[in-house]
Tab-separated table of C-alpha atoms in Angstrom:
chain	number	residue	atom	x	y	z
Z	1	ASP	CA	2.044	15.231	9.702
Z	2	VAL	CA	-0.112	13.970	6.881
Z	3	LYS	CA	-3.282	12.460	8.136
Z	4	VAL	CA	-5.443	10.120	6.127
Z	5	THR	CA	-8.618	9.287	7.993
Z	6	GLN	CA	-10.938	6.427	7.167
Z	7	SER	CA	-14.377	6.753	8.667
Z	8	SER	CA	-14.714	3.245	10.105
Z	9	ARG	CA	-12.224	0.702	11.476
Z	10	TYR	CA	-14.714	-2.174	11.310
Z	11	LEU	CA	-17.877	-2.661	9.276
Z	12	VAL	CA	-20.248	-5.595	9.048
Z	13	LYS	CA	-22.715	-5.603	6.164
Z	14	ARG	CA	-25.115	-8.041	4.561
Z	15	THR	CA	-24.893	-9.409	1.042
Z	16	GLY	CA	-26.570	-7.063	-1.406
Z	17	GLU	CA	-26.259	-3.944	0.722
Z	18	LYS	CA	-24.796	-0.752	-0.708
Z	19	VAL	CA	-21.667	0.143	1.235
Z	20	PHE	CA	-19.849	3.473	1.450
Z	21	LEU	CA	-16.267	3.716	2.663
Z	22	GLU	CA	-15.119	7.258	3.298
Z	23	CYS	CA	-11.594	8.653	3.275
Z	24	VAL	CA	-10.391	12.177	4.042
Z	25	GLN	CA	-6.857	13.580	3.848
Z	26	ASP	CA	-5.736	16.896	5.282
Z	27	MET	CA	-2.573	17.687	3.294
Z	28	ASP	CA	-4.027	18.985	0.025
Z	29	HIS	CA	-2.794	15.943	-1.920
Z	30	GLU	CA	-3.950	15.621	-5.501
Z	31	ASN	CA	-3.674	11.834	-5.747
Z	32	MET	CA	-5.908	9.483	-3.804
Z	33	PHE	CA	-6.161	5.702	-3.947
Z	34	TRP	CA	-8.221	2.779	-2.734
Z	35	TYR	CA	-6.524	-0.591	-2.160
Z	36	ARG	CA	-7.728	-3.851	-0.737
Z	37	GLN	CA	-5.411	-6.026	1.322
Z	38	ASP	CA	-5.839	-9.784	1.456
Z	39	PRO	CA	-3.479	-12.310	3.076
Z	40	GLY	CA	-0.974	-13.650	0.584
Z	41	LEU	CA	-2.004	-11.158	-2.095
Z	42	GLY	CA	-0.557	-7.919	-0.782
Z	43	LEU	CA	-2.209	-4.654	-1.749
Z	44	ARG	CA	-4.239	-4.479	-4.927
Z	45	LEU	CA	-5.349	-1.199	-6.445
Z	46	ILE	CA	-9.095	-0.775	-6.916
Z	47	TYR	CA	-9.436	2.838	-8.105
Z	48	PHE	CA	-7.442	6.026	-7.990
Z	49	SER	CA	-7.975	9.693	-8.662
Z	50	TYR	CA	-5.611	12.455	-9.775
Z	51	ASP	CA	-8.006	15.317	-9.207
Z	52	VAL	CA	-11.501	16.319	-8.217
Z	53	LYS	CA	-14.219	14.560	-10.213
Z	54	MET	CA	-11.580	12.434	-11.887
Z	55	LYS	CA	-11.226	8.664	-11.449
Z	56	GLU	CA	-9.257	5.832	-13.008
Z	57	LYS	CA	-9.695	2.083	-12.708
Z	58	GLY	CA	-6.997	0.134	-10.988
Z	59	ASP	CA	-6.351	-3.587	-11.241
Z	60	ILE	CA	-9.563	-4.861	-9.634
Z	61	PRO	CA	-12.375	-2.306	-10.143
Z	62	GLU	CA	-15.202	-4.807	-10.711
Z	63	GLY	CA	-17.975	-4.453	-8.150
Z	64	TYR	CA	-16.729	-1.057	-6.967
Z	65	SER	CA	-17.184	2.584	-7.857
Z	66	VAL	CA	-15.711	5.784	-6.448
Z	67	SER	CA	-16.574	9.412	-5.969
Z	68	ARG	CA	-14.293	12.434	-5.634
Z	69	GLU	CA	-16.445	15.528	-5.255
Z	70	LYS	CA	-13.912	17.393	-3.122
Z	71	LYS	CA	-10.128	17.298	-3.213
Z	72	GLU	CA	-9.783	16.019	0.327
Z	73	ARG	CA	-12.400	13.263	0.149
Z	74	PHE	CA	-12.393	10.004	-1.823
Z	75	SER	CA	-15.240	7.554	-1.337
Z	76	LEU	CA	-15.345	3.885	-2.277
Z	77	ILE	CA	-18.757	2.433	-3.045
Z	78	LEU	CA	-19.739	-1.209	-3.134
Z	79	GLU	CA	-22.951	-1.134	-5.156
Z	80	SER	CA	-24.132	-4.554	-3.973
Z	81	ALA	CA	-21.819	-6.091	-1.420
Z	82	SER	CA	-20.814	-9.719	-1.867
Z	83	THR	CA	-19.000	-12.097	0.440
Z	84	ASN	CA	-15.869	-12.052	-1.732
Z	85	GLN	CA	-15.546	-8.354	-0.943
Z	86	THR	CA	-14.795	-9.165	2.679
Z	87	SER	CA	-11.370	-7.605	3.086
Z	88	MET	CA	-9.231	-4.860	4.598
Z	89	TYR	CA	-9.649	-1.644	2.616
Z	90	LEU	CA	-6.869	0.940	2.668
Z	91	CYS	CA	-7.108	4.501	1.454
Z	92	ALA	CA	-3.944	6.408	0.515
Z	93	SER	CA	-2.936	9.793	-0.825
Z	94	SER	CA	0.163	11.342	-2.364
Z	95	LEU	CA	1.354	14.685	-3.617
Z	96	ARG	CA	1.475	15.067	-7.380
Z	97	GLY	CA	4.971	15.369	-8.825
Z	98	ALA	CA	8.146	13.517	-9.649
Z	99	GLY	CA	9.574	12.097	-6.457
Z	100	THR	CA	6.296	12.452	-4.563
Z	101	ASN	CA	3.679	10.603	-6.610
Z	102	GLU	CA	4.943	7.293	-5.345
Z	103	LYS	CA	5.219	8.212	-1.663
Z	104	LEU	CA	1.871	7.060	-0.399
Z	105	PHE	CA	0.362	8.007	2.954
Z	106	PHE	CA	-2.107	5.395	4.126
Z	107	GLY	CA	-5.078	5.461	6.431
Z	108	SER	CA	-5.455	2.872	9.184
Z	109	GLY	CA	-7.794	0.739	7.120
Z	110	THR	CA	-11.387	-0.464	7.274
Z	111	GLN	CA	-11.963	-4.154	7.901
Z	112	LEU	CA	-15.171	-4.974	6.040
Z	113	SER	CA	-17.037	-8.200	6.634
Z	114	VAL	CA	-19.886	-9.098	4.278
Z	115	LEU	CA	-22.185	-11.790	5.645
X	1	GLY	CA	0.720	-6.401	-15.157
X	2	GLN	CA	4.068	-7.008	-13.516
X	3	GLN	CA	4.150	-9.552	-10.712
X	4	LEU	CA	6.245	-9.021	-7.600
X	5	ASN	CA	7.511	-12.022	-5.692
X	6	GLN	CA	8.407	-11.185	-2.136
X	7	SER	CA	10.187	-13.602	0.160
X	8	PRO	CA	10.130	-14.940	2.711
X	9	GLN	CA	6.424	-14.878	3.509
X	10	SER	CA	7.150	-14.855	7.222
X	11	MET	CA	10.102	-14.781	9.588
X	12	PHE	CA	10.452	-15.601	13.261
X	13	ILE	CA	13.659	-14.247	14.727
X	14	GLN	CA	15.278	-13.526	18.057
X	15	GLU	CA	15.766	-9.960	19.194
X	16	GLY	CA	19.195	-8.737	18.119
X	17	GLU	CA	19.354	-10.827	14.943
X	18	ASP	CA	19.710	-9.323	11.491
X	19	VAL	CA	16.920	-9.749	8.941
X	20	SER	CA	16.974	-9.882	5.171
X	21	MET	CA	14.039	-9.963	2.762
X	22	ASN	CA	13.818	-9.462	-0.968
X	23	CYS	CA	11.546	-8.800	-3.849
X	24	THR	CA	11.895	-9.877	-7.467
X	25	SER	CA	9.984	-8.968	-10.586
X	26	SER	CA	9.574	-10.395	-14.047
X	27	SER	CA	9.825	-6.865	-15.431
X	28	ILE	CA	11.994	-3.859	-14.714
X	29	PHE	CA	11.028	-1.013	-12.430
X	30	ASN	CA	12.332	2.542	-12.218
X	31	THR	CA	11.400	2.973	-8.577
X	32	TRP	CA	11.452	0.538	-5.679
X	33	LEU	CA	9.895	1.309	-2.302
X	34	TRP	CA	9.665	-0.471	1.021
X	35	TYR	CA	6.730	0.025	3.406
X	36	LYS	CA	6.079	-1.291	6.900
X	37	GLN	CA	2.643	-2.007	8.331
X	38	ASP	CA	2.327	-2.108	12.103
X	39	PRO	CA	-0.496	-4.252	13.501
X	40	GLY	CA	-3.799	-2.425	13.130
X	41	GLU	CA	-2.358	0.396	11.053
X	42	GLY	CA	-1.811	1.315	7.417
X	43	PRO	CA	1.599	0.914	5.738
X	44	VAL	CA	4.218	3.606	6.257
X	45	LEU	CA	6.984	4.375	3.777
X	46	LEU	CA	10.451	3.328	4.981
X	47	ILE	CA	12.744	3.794	1.994
X	48	ALA	CA	12.427	4.867	-1.646
X	49	LEU	CA	15.036	3.921	-4.282
X	50	TYR	CA	15.330	5.591	-7.675
X	51	LYS	CA	18.508	4.350	-9.367
X	52	ALA	CA	19.801	0.900	-10.263
X	53	GLY	CA	22.495	-0.064	-7.783
X	54	GLU	CA	21.409	2.540	-5.239
X	55	LEU	CA	21.968	1.595	-1.611
X	56	THR	CA	20.055	3.645	0.957
X	57	SER	CA	19.905	3.464	4.736
X	58	ASN	CA	17.335	4.652	7.233
X	59	GLY	CA	18.622	3.954	10.725
X	60	ARG	CA	18.995	0.194	11.116
X	61	LEU	CA	17.336	-0.380	7.738
X	62	THR	CA	19.238	-0.688	4.476
X	63	ALA	CA	17.689	-1.233	1.071
X	64	GLN	CA	19.169	-1.720	-2.361
X	65	PHE	CA	17.854	-1.275	-5.880
X	66	GLY	CA	19.142	-4.232	-7.892
X	67	ILE	CA	21.448	-3.674	-10.862
X	68	THR	CA	19.057	-5.499	-13.194
X	69	ARG	CA	16.197	-3.241	-11.988
X	70	LYS	CA	14.195	-6.395	-11.379
X	71	ASP	CA	14.884	-6.844	-7.699
X	72	SER	CA	15.381	-5.123	-4.384
X	73	PHE	CA	16.254	-6.200	-0.889
X	74	LEU	CA	15.733	-4.834	2.603
X	75	ASN	CA	17.994	-5.564	5.560
X	76	ILE	CA	17.251	-4.827	9.186
X	77	SER	CA	20.173	-4.970	11.566
X	78	ALA	CA	19.997	-5.776	15.268
X	79	SER	CA	16.221	-6.321	15.325
X	80	ILE	CA	14.120	-5.074	18.221
X	81	PRO	CA	10.548	-5.977	19.261
X	82	SER	CA	9.048	-2.885	17.594
X	83	ASP	CA	10.280	-4.154	14.217
X	84	VAL	CA	7.329	-6.552	14.296
X	85	GLY	CA	4.944	-6.023	11.400
X	86	ILE	CA	4.423	-6.705	7.725
X	87	TYR	CA	6.992	-5.362	5.270
X	88	PHE	CA	5.881	-4.679	1.712
X	89	CYS	CA	7.991	-4.003	-1.319
X	90	ALA	CA	6.519	-1.933	-4.136
X	91	GLY	CA	7.736	-1.226	-7.630
X	92	GLN	CA	6.803	1.448	-10.103
X	93	LEU	CA	7.765	1.661	-13.764
X	94	ASN	CA	6.586	5.128	-14.718
X	95	ASN	CA	5.778	8.288	-12.815
X	96	ASN	CA	2.111	7.476	-12.687
X	97	ASN	CA	0.002	5.119	-10.689
X	98	ASP	CA	1.160	1.743	-11.925
X	99	MET	CA	2.703	0.770	-8.587
X	100	ARG	CA	2.733	-2.936	-7.746
X	101	PHE	CA	2.996	-4.346	-4.245
X	102	GLY	CA	4.491	-7.607	-3.080
X	103	ALA	CA	2.484	-9.956	-0.874
X	104	GLY	CA	4.430	-8.898	2.206
X	105	THR	CA	6.854	-10.429	4.709
X	106	ARG	CA	5.439	-10.873	8.198
X	107	LEU	CA	8.166	-10.380	10.792
X	108	THR	CA	7.928	-11.653	14.359
X	109	VAL	CA	10.671	-10.741	16.840
X	110	LYS	CA	10.964	-12.765	20.037
X	111	PRO	CA	12.394	-10.850	22.994
C-alpha cells in the first residue's frame, strides 16, 4: 500500500513564526502536492512538484514556499505564519503517467492553528 | 480557473437509503474523479472516469461522466454507517496538474 506520511497531525504556532510541514511518501512517486482544505472551499492546490528540485505554483501559493530535495520528501514552508493560514493541510503524491497522474494518494493531514 | 459546483453540501440519511450527489462545471473536463474522506483522514480515490458517458461501479458506488463533459454524479446504494464522510468530486482537463476539487458533500448516515 502507498503510504503518505505527514509529520504532525496537529500544530499550533504563533503569528510570524516560520512553519515547516513535512511529507514523505514511500512508493517512489514522481508527483507530489500540497493542498489546503477549508470548509465550503474544498481542496485548493498550493504547490506541486514533478521531480526533485522542481516546483510549480498552484492556485494559492502566496505566503508559502516548498522544498523537494529528495524524491520521497516534499516540504511546505510558511515563511511568516498568519492567522488566515489556519487550515487543514493535505499532502498527496501520484505516479507520473497517463492514467496515474490524477490518482492522488493523500496523507492524513496536518491541522495547523496560527494564533 | 474552472469552478466546480458540488451539491448537496450535506446529507442526513437513514441507513439503507440510496444517496445521490453531483458535480457541475462551467468548463469541460477530460477526467472526473470521486474521492471520499473519512473523519480524521485524507481523501481516498473511489472512482475515476475517463470518457463522456462512462458509467463505472465500485461495489455499492456508481459514478457517471456526463455526456456534456461538464458534470458527473455519484450514487451510493443501500447506505451503511461506514459511508459517513465527505465526498469530493474532482475534474481534470489535461494530463497535468490542473485538477479542480468540489467543495465536498458531507454525508451522515443514521443507523
